[in-house]
Each structure stands twice: as C-alpha cells, then as structure tokens.
Short mmCIF file of C-alpha atoms and ligand atoms in Angstrom, two decimals:
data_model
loop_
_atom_site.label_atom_id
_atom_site.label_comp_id
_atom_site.label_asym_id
_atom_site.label_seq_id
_atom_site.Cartn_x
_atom_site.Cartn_y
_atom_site.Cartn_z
CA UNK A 1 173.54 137.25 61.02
CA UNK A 2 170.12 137.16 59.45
CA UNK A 3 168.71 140.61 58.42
CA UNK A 4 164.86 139.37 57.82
CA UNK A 5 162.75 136.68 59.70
CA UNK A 6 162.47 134.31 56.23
CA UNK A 7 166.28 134.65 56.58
CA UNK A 8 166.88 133.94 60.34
CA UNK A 9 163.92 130.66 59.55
CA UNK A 10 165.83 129.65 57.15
CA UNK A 11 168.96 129.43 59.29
CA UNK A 12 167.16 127.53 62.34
CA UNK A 13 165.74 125.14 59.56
CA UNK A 14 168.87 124.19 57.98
CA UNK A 15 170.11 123.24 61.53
CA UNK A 16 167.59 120.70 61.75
CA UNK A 17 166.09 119.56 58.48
CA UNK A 18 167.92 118.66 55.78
CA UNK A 19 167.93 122.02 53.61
CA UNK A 20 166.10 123.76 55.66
CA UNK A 21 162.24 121.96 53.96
CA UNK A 22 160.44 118.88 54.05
CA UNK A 23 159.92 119.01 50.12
CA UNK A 24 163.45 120.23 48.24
CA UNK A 25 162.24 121.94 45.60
CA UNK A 26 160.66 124.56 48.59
CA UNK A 27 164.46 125.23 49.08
CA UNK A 28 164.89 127.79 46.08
CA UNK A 29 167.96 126.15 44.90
CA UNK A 30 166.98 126.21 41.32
CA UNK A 31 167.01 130.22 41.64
CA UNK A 32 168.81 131.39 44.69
CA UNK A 33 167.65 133.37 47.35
CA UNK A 34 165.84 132.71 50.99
CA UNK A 35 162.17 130.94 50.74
CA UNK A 36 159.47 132.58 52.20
CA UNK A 37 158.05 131.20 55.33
CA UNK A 38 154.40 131.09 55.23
CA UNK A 39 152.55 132.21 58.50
CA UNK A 40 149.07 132.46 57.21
CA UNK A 41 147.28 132.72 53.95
CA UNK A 42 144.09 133.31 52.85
CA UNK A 43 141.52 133.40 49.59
CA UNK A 44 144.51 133.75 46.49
CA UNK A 45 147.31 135.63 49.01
CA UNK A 46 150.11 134.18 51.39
CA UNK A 47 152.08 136.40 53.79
CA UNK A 48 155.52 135.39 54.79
CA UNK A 49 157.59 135.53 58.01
CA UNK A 50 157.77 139.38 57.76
CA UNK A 51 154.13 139.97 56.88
CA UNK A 52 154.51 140.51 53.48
CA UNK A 53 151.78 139.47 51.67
CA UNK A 54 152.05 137.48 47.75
CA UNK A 55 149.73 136.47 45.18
CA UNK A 56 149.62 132.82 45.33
CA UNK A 57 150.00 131.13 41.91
CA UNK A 58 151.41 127.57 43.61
CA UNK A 59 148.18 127.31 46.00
CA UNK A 60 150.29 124.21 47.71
CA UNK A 61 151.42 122.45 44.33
CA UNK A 62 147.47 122.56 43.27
CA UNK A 63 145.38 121.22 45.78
CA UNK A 64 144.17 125.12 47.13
CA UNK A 65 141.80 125.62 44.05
CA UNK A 66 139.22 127.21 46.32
CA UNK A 67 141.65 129.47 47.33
CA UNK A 68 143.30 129.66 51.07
CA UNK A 69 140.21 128.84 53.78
CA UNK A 70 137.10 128.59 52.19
CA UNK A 71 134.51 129.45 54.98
CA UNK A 72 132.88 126.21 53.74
CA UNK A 73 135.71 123.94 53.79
CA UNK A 74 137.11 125.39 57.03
CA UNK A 75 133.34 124.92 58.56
CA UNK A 76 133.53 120.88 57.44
CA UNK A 77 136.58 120.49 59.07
CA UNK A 78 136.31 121.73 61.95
CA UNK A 79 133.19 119.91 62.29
CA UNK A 80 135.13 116.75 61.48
CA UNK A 81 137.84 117.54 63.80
CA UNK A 82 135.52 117.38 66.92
CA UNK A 83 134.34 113.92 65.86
CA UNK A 84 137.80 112.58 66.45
CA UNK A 85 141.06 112.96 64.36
CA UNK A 86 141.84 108.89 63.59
CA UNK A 87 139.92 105.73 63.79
CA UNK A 88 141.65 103.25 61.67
CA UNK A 89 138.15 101.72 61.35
CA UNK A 90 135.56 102.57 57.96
CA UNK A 91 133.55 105.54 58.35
CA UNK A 92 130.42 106.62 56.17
CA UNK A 93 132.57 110.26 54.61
CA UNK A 94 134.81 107.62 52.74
CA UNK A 95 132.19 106.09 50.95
CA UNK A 96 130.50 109.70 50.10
CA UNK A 97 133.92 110.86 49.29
CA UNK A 98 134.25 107.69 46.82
CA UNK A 99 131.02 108.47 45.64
CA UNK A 100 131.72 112.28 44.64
CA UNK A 101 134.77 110.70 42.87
CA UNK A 102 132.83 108.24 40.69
CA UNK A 103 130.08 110.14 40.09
CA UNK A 104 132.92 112.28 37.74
CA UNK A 105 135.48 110.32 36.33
CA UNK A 106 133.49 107.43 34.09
CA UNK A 107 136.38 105.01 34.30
CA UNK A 108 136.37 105.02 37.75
CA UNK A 109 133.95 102.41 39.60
CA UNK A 110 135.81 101.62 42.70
CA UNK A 111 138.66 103.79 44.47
CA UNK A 112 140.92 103.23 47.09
CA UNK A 113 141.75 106.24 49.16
CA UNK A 114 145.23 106.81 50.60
CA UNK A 115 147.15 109.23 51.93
CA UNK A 116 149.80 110.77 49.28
CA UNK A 117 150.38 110.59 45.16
CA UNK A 118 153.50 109.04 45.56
CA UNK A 119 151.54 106.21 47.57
CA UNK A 120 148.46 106.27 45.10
CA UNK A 121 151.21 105.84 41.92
CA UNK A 122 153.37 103.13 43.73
CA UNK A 123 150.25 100.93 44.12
CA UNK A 124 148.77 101.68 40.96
CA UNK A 125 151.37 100.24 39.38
CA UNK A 126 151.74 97.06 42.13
CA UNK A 127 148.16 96.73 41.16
CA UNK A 128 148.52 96.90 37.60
CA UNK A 129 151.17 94.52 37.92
CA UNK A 130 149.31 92.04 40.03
CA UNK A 131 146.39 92.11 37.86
CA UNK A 132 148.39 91.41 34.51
CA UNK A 133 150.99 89.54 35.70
CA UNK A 134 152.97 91.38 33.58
CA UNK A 135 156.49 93.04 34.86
CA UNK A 136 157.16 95.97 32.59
CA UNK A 137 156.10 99.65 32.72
CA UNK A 138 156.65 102.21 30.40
CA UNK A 139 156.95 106.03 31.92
CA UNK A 140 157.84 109.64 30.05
CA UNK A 141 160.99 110.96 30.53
CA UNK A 142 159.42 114.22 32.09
CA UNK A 143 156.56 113.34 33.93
CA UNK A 144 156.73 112.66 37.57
CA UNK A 145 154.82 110.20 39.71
CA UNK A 146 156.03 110.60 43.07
CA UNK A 147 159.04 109.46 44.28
CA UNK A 148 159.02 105.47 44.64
CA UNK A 149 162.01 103.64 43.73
CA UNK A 150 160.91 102.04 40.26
CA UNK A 151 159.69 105.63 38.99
CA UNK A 152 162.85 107.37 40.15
CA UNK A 153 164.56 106.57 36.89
CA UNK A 154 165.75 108.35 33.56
CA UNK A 155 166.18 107.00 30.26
CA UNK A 156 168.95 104.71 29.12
CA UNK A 157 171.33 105.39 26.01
CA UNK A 158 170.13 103.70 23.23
CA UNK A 159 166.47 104.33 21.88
CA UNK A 160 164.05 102.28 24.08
CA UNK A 161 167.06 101.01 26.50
CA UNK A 162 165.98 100.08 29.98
CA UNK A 163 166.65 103.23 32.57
CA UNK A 164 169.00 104.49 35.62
CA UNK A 165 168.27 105.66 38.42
CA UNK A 166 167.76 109.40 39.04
CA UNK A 167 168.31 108.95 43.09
CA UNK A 168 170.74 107.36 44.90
CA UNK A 169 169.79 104.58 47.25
CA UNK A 170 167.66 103.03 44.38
CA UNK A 171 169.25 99.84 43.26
CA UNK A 172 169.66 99.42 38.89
CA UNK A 173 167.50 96.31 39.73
CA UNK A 174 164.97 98.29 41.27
CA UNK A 175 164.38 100.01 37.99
CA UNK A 176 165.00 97.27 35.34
CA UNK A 177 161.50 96.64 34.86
CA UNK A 178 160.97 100.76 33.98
CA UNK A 179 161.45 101.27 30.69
CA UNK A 180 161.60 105.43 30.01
CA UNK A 181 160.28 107.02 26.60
CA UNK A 182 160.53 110.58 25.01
CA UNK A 183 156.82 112.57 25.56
CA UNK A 184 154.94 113.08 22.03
CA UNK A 185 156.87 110.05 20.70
CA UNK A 186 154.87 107.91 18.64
CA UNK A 187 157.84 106.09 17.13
CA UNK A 188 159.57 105.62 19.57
CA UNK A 189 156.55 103.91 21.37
CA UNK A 190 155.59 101.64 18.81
CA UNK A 191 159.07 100.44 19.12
CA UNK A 192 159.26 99.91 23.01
CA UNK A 193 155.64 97.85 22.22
CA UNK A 194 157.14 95.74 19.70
CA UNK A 195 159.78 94.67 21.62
CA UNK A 196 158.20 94.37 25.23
CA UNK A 197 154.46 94.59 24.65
CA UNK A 198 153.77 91.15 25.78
CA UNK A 199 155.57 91.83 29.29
CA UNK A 200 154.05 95.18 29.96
CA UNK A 201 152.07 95.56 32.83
CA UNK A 202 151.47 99.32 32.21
CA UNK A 203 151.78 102.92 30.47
CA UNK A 204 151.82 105.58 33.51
CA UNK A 205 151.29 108.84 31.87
CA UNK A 206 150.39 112.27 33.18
CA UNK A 207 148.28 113.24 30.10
CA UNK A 208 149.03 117.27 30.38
CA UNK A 209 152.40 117.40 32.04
CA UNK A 210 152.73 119.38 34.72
CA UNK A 211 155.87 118.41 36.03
CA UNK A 212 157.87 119.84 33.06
CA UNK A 213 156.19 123.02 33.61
CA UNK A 214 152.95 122.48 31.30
CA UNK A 215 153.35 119.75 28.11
CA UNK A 216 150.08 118.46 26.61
CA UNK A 217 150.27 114.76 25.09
CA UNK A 218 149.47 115.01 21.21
CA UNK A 219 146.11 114.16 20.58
CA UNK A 220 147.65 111.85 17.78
CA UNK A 221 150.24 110.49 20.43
CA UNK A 222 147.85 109.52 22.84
CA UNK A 223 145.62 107.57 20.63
CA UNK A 224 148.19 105.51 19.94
CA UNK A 225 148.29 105.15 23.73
CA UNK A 226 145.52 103.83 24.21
CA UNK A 227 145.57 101.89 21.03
CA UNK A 228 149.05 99.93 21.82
CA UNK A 229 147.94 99.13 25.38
CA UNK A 230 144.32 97.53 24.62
CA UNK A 231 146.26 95.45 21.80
CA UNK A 232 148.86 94.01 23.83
CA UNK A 233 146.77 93.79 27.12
CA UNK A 234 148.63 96.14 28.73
CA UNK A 235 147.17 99.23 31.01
CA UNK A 236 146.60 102.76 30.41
CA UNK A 237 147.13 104.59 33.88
CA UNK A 238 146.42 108.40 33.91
CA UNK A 239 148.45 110.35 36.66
CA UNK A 240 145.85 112.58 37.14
CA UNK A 241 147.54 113.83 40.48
CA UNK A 242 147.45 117.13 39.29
CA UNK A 243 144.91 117.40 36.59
CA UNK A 244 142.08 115.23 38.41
CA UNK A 245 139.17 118.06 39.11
CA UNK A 246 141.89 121.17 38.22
CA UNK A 247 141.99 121.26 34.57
CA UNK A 248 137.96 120.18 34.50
CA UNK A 249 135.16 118.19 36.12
CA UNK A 250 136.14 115.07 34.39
CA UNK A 251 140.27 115.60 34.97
CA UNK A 252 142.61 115.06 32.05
CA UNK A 253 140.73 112.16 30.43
CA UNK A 254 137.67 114.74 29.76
CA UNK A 255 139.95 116.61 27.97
CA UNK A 256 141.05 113.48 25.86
CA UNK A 257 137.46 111.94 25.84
CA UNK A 258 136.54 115.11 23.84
CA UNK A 259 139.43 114.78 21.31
CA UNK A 260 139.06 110.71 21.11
CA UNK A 261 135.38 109.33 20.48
CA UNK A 262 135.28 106.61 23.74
CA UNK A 263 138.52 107.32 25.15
CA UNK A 264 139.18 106.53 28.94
CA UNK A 265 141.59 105.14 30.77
CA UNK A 266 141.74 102.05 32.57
CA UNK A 267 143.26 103.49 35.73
CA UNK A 268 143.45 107.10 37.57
CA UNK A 269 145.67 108.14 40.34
CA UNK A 270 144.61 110.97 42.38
CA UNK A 271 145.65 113.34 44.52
CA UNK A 272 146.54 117.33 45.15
CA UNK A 273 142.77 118.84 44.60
CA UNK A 274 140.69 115.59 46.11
CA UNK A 275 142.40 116.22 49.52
CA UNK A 276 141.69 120.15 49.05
CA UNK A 277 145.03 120.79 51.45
CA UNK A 278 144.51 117.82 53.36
CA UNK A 279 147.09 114.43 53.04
CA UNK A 280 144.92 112.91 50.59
CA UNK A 281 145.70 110.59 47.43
CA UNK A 282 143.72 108.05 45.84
CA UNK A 283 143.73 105.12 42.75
CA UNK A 284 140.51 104.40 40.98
CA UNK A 285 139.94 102.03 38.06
CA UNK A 286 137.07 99.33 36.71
CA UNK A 287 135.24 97.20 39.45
CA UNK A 288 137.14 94.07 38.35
CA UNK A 289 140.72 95.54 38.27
CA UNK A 290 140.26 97.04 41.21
CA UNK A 291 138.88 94.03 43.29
CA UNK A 292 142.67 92.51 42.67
CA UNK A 293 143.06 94.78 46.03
CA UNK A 294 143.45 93.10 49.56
CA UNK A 295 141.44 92.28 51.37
CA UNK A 296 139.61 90.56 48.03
CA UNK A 297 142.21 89.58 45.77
CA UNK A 298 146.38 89.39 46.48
CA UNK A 299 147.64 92.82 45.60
CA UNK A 300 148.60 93.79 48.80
CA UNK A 301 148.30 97.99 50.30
CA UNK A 302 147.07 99.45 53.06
CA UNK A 303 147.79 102.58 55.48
CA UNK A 304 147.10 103.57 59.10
CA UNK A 305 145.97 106.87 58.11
CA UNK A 306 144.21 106.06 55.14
CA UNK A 307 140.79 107.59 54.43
CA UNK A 308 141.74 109.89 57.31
CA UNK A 309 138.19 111.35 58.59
CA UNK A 310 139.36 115.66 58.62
CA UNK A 311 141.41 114.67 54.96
CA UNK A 312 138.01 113.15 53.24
CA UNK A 313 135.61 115.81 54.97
CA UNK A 314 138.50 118.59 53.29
CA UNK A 315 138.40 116.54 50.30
CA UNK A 316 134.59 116.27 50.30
CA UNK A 317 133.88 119.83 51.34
CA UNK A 318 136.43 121.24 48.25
CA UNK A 319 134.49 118.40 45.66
CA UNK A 320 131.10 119.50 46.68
CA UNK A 321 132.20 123.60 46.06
CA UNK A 322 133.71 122.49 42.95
CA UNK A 323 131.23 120.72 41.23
CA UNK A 324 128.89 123.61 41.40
CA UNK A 325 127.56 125.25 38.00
CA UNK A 326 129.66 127.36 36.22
CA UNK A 327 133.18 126.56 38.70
CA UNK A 328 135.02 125.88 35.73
CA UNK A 329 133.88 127.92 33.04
CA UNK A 330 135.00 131.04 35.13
CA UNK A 331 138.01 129.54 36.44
CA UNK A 332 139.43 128.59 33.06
CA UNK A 333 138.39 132.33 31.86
CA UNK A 334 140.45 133.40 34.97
CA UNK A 335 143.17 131.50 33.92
CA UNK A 336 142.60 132.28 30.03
CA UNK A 337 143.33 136.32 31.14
CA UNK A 338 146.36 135.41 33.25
CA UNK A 339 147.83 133.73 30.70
CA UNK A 340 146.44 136.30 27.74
CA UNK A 341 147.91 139.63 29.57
CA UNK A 342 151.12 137.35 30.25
CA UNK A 343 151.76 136.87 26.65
CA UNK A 344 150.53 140.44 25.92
CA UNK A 345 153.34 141.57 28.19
CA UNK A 346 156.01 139.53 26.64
CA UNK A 347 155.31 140.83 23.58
CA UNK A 348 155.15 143.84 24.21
CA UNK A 349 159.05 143.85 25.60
CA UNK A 350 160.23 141.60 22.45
CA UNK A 351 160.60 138.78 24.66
CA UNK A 352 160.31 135.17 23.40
CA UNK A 353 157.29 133.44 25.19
CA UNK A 354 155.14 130.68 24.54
CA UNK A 355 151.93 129.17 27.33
CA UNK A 356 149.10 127.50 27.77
CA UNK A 357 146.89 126.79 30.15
CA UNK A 358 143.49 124.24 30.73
CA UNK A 359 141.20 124.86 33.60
CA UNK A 360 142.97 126.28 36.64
CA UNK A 361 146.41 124.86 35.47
CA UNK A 362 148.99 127.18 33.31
CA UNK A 363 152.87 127.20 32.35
CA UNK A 364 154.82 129.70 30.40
CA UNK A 365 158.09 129.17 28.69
CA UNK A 366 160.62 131.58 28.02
CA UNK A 367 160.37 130.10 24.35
CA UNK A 368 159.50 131.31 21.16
CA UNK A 369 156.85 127.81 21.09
CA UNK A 370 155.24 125.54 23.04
CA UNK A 371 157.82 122.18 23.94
CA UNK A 372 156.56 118.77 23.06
CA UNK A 373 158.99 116.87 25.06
CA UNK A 374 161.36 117.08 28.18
CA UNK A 375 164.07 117.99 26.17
CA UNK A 376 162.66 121.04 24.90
CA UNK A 377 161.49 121.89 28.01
CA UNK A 378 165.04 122.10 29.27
CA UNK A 379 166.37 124.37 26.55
CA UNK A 380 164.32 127.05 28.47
CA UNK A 381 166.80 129.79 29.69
CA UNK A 382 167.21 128.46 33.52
CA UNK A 383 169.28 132.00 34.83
CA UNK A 384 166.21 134.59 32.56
CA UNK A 385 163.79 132.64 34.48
CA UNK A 386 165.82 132.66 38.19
CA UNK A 387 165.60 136.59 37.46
CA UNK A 388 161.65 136.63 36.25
CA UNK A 389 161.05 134.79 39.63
CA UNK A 390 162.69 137.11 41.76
CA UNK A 391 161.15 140.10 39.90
CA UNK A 392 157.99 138.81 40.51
CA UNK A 393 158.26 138.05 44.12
CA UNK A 394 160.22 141.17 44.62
CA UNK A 395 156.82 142.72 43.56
CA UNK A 396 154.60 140.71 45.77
CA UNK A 397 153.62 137.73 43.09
CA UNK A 398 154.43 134.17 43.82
CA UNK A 399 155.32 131.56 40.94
CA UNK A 400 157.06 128.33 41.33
CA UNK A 401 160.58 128.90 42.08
CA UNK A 402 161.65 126.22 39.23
CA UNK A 403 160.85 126.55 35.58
CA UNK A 404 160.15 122.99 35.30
CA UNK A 405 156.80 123.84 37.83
CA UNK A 406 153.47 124.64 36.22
CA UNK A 407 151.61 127.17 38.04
CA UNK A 408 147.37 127.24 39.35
CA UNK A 409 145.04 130.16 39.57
CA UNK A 410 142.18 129.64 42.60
CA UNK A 411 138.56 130.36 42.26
CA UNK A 412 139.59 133.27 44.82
CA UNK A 413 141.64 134.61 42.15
CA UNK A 414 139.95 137.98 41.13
CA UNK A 415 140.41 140.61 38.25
CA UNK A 416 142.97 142.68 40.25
CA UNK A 417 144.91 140.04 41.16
CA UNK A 418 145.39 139.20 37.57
CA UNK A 419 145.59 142.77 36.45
CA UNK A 420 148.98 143.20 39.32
CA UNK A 421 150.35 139.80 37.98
CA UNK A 422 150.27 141.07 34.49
CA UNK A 423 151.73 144.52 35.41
CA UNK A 424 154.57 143.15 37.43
CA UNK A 425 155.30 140.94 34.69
CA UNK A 426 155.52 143.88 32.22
CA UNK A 427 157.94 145.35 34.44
CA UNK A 428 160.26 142.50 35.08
CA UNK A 429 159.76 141.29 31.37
CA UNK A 430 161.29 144.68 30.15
CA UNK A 431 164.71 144.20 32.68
CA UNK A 432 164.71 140.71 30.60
CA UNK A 433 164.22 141.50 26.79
C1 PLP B 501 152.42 115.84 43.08
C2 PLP B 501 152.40 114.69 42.15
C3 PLP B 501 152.64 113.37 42.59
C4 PLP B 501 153.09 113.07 43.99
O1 PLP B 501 152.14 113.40 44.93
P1 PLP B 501 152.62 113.59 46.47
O2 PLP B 501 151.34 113.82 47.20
O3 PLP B 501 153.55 114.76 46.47
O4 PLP B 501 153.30 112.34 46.88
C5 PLP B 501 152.48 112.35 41.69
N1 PLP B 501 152.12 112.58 40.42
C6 PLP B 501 151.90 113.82 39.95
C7 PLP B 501 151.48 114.00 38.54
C8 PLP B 501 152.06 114.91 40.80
O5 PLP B 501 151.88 116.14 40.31
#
C-alpha cells in the first residue's frame, strides 16, 4: 500500500498508462524513486501531490522561462480562450506570432507553425529533402530531435557507417538514409562529406546540446558546418527547440553569428519557449525554401491543430515579455550565479565538477571537464548523480531526474532561490565527495 499521495498516483497511473507518464523520462527510471505529481505551480516553484513545494529548474523541459503563470501570459490566454478554443481556419495571432519570430532570428523569413518539435524536425527534414532532392541526412550521435522514425537511430560500427535504430518498431530501412556522426568531429565530418556530400539533403544539429545534458559545438567544428554544407549544396538545419529565445534573443545561431562573421543557418526548428507552455512547435527558413511547402510547392504537412489560437496567444504573450530590455542580460546573470555557487560548492567538498551555462540554459557534470561529445558525456558517474538528485529533491530543489537533461532557470528565479539551490547542493555534494 502507498504511504504518500505521489506514491498512491503513481500506482493508479501505472494501471492505465504505460509507466505510469505520457513522456518516459517523467518516470524516474534513470534514478529510482516515485515522481512527483504536480498539482499546481507557480513563478520558479512546483508543489507535488502532498503539497510540498520545489524549486523548479526543468520549468516543463524549457518552455516556462517566465516562470509558472505570468499574470500577463495567463491574462492573454484567457482572453483567447473566450474567443473559441479551435478553428482550423487562419487567424490574424498567427501572422503576429510569425512576425515576433522573424523579427529575431535573421534567417528566418517565413515559418510554419505546428504543434510539437518532434513534428517541426520531421518536416524540416521532409522539407529539406523535397527542396534538394537529395536523400541523405547527417545527425550527432547525442543530440535529439524528437522522436520520428528516421531520427530514432544510433551510429553504425565502422567510422561514418550508416545507423540502427534506437526504437523498436522502426524498420533498418527507415533509417538508411541517416547517417550518425560523433559531436565536435571535424574529421570525421569531412569524411561522411566526401563520401555522401552529393546525396545529402541535410546537417540537423542542435548547436548547444541540450539533450546530452549541456555540449556546445566547437566554434572551429561548426564552421566547418556550415562550410561543408554550402559547398556541396546541402542544408544547415539548427534544432533550436530548446535554445530558440532561451539561451538569447537571437537563439543558438546568435551565439554562433558572434563567433562566425555572417554565420546563419539555412533552417530553424522551434519549439519549447515559442509555445511558452502551450503545444507549440514551429520550422522557419529563407522565403524560397520555405515556399517548397503545400499548399505552394509539393512538400506536403499540415495539422488540425496547427497554429492553435490559446497556443500562439501563450506563445505571443511569453515573446512579447521576453523581448523586453534587459530580459536576458539578468537572466543569464541569474543563471551565471547558479552555476558559479554550484561549482563553488563542488569545490569546496573535493568533488570533480565541470558546467556551463548560456542564457537561461545550464548543465553540470560530475566531471573534472567539460565533454565534447556523447561519449564523454556518458562516462559521467550515472549512480553519484541518482544520489545528487535525490538529495536535492529531498531538500525541496528540482533537477532533471537524468544526467543526460540540461537544466533552465526562469526570469521568476530570484536570489534566494539560488542561494537554497547552492546550499542544498553543498550539503548533498559533501555525502558525495
Ligand atoms: C524537446 C526537443 C524536441 C522535441 O520536441 P517535442 O515538443 O517534445 O516533440 C526536439 N528537439 C530538441 C532539441 C528538443 O529539445
């Protein structure tokens, strides 16, 4: 018999849904124990089943970078939701919720919204397949793009082999077109162009991983990049998913931009932080790749739901707070003390520990440096870090409950939020030393 309320959830759930969640990595498995069951949250804070409240350092995988129920947000949609929940016919909030898009991402002219990054990523690559007519893509062993059946793959054997599948129910067919590289590998890239640069359609990337807890492409690495793909005609597609308007303004490719006189990519896949809670995903690109789309040219998508009128008044509402002077500069300062008193901490109890953090985005590793690649990333001590979670919730602070997760501080965020984080973690960091 269940003790606590998460617990006795937890039970009813696994009755009826698969593992007990909609999204397995919500299940804990990766470090034991009984998920919390949100009831409510608001600004940075959650409380579970039993009223207990956490410091929220997920913020729903990213998009919450307001924090819980901004009075602003909440205001826009429940304006929106009187007007009517669904039309499946245009409204005028798409077009001002394309237009807050454009107006900060420079290689974006034209966007198509839809309802989820693994939708946005699957047609990004249709489309970048339709438009070259080109059936090759290159991904990163490490990087995650949602979970359609040509990116659910791992690498082969041999150096620059074509991949498996990492889910059953996807046909080795399905994934024969996916060819899967090491992160940070310029060598091994060059190679994979040389031999199959003339049938690649693509290069998905997610610029700063975070989906192997937080990996930054090379400066170097991503040069070449951009380099290979506008010499053999292929294109550069940023899964900015994550990063779009959490590590900046200007996403990812800002970051790059700064690094790399010119440098932009010639897609961008959004999601998370555009829908600010809400299902809400979209692909963006130049005018002319992007008119390859139904109904003007014949790369076919589409979605009952798409453009959703409460998701793009969210979306709009979190954009519009967002984009406001100064959002960034003291959310990446917020961030910047997390992660400073983190590392502080670590040191302190002769624990290795390496992190890094842009914008609103951080990881930590229980390293003594910074990985470049997925492999590194998984020679991070997986049963340390199942006890650092645990220590942490135990004391009311909630991380991702996988080391392979990066983590996001919220504008709502304050100084005592980060000053508890920082002392919990001195405590639990001593039990790990
Ligand atoms: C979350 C994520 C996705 C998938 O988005 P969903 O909305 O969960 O389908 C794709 N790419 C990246 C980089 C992500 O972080």
């Amino acid at each position: 018999m269940a003790t606590d309320k998460n617990a006795e959830l937890f039970e009813r759930a696994r009755a009826l849904i698969p593992g007990g969640v909609n999204s397995p990595v919500r299940a804990f498995r990766a470090v034991g124990g009984t998920p919390r069951f949100v009831q409510r949250a608001q600004g940075a804070y959650f409380w579970d089943a039993e009223g207990t409240r956490y410091i929220d350092y997920i913020g729903s995988w990213g998009p919450m970078i307001l924090g819980h129920g901004h009075p602003r947000v909440l205001d826009a949609v429940q304006r929106a939701v009187r007007d009517g929940f669904s039309f499946g016919a245009p409204t005028e909030r798409e077009i001002e919720l394309a237009e807050e898009i454009v107006k900060h991402l420079p290689s974006v002219e034209m966007v198509r919204l839809v309802s989820s990054g693994t939708e946005a990523a699957m047609s990004a690559i249709r489309l970048a397949r339709g438009a070259t007519g080109r059936n090759r893509i290159i991904k990163f062993e490490g990087c995650y793009h949602g979970h359609a059946d040509a990116l659910l793959v791992k690498a082969g054997s041999g150096l620059a082999t074509f991949g498996h599948p990492t889910s059953a129910g996807v046909p080795p067919e399905v994934v024969q077109h996916t060819l899967v590289l090491e992160y940070n590998n310029i060598a091994q890239l060059e190679e994979a162009f040389a031999a199959h640069g003339d049938d690649l359609a693509c290069i998905m990337i997610e610029a700063i991983a975070g989906n192997m807890n937080f990996v930054r492409a090379s400066v170097p690495f991503m040069k070449r990049c951009r380099e290979l793909c506008t010499q053999y005609g292929a294109l550069l597609v940023f899964d900015e998913v994550m990063t779009g308007f959490r590590v900046g303004l200007r996403g990812a490719q800002g970051v790059y931009a700064q690094a790399i006189p010119g440098f932009a990519p010639d897609m961008t896949v959004l999601g998370k932080v555009i829908g600010g809670g809400m299902p809400l995903a979209a692909f963006g690109g130049r005018k002319a790749l992007m008119e390859n789309l139904a109904p003007l040219g014949p790369v076919y998508q589409a979605g009952t739901l798409s453009g959703n009128p409460v998701a793009t008044a969210c979306g709009l509402a979190t954009l519009q707070e967002i984009a406001l002077p100064g959002f960034y500069q003291a959310l990446a300062a917020r961030t910047q003390s997390l992660v400073d008193g983190l590392a502080a901490a670590a040191q302190e109890a002769g624990l290795p520990f390496a992190t890094d953090c842009e914008g609103g985005m951080f990881g930590f590793f229980l390293l003594p440096q910074l990985p470049q690649n997925y492999g590194q990333v998984m020679k991070s001590d997986s049963p340390k870090f199942g006890r650092l979670f645990h220590g942490l919730l135990d004391r009311g602070v909630y991380i991702a409950p996988a080391l392979y997760e990066a983590g996001f501080v919220s504008a709502a965020h304050g100084e005592e939020d980060i000053a508890q984080t920082v002392q919990a973690a001195r405590e639990v960091f001593k039990t790990l030393a």
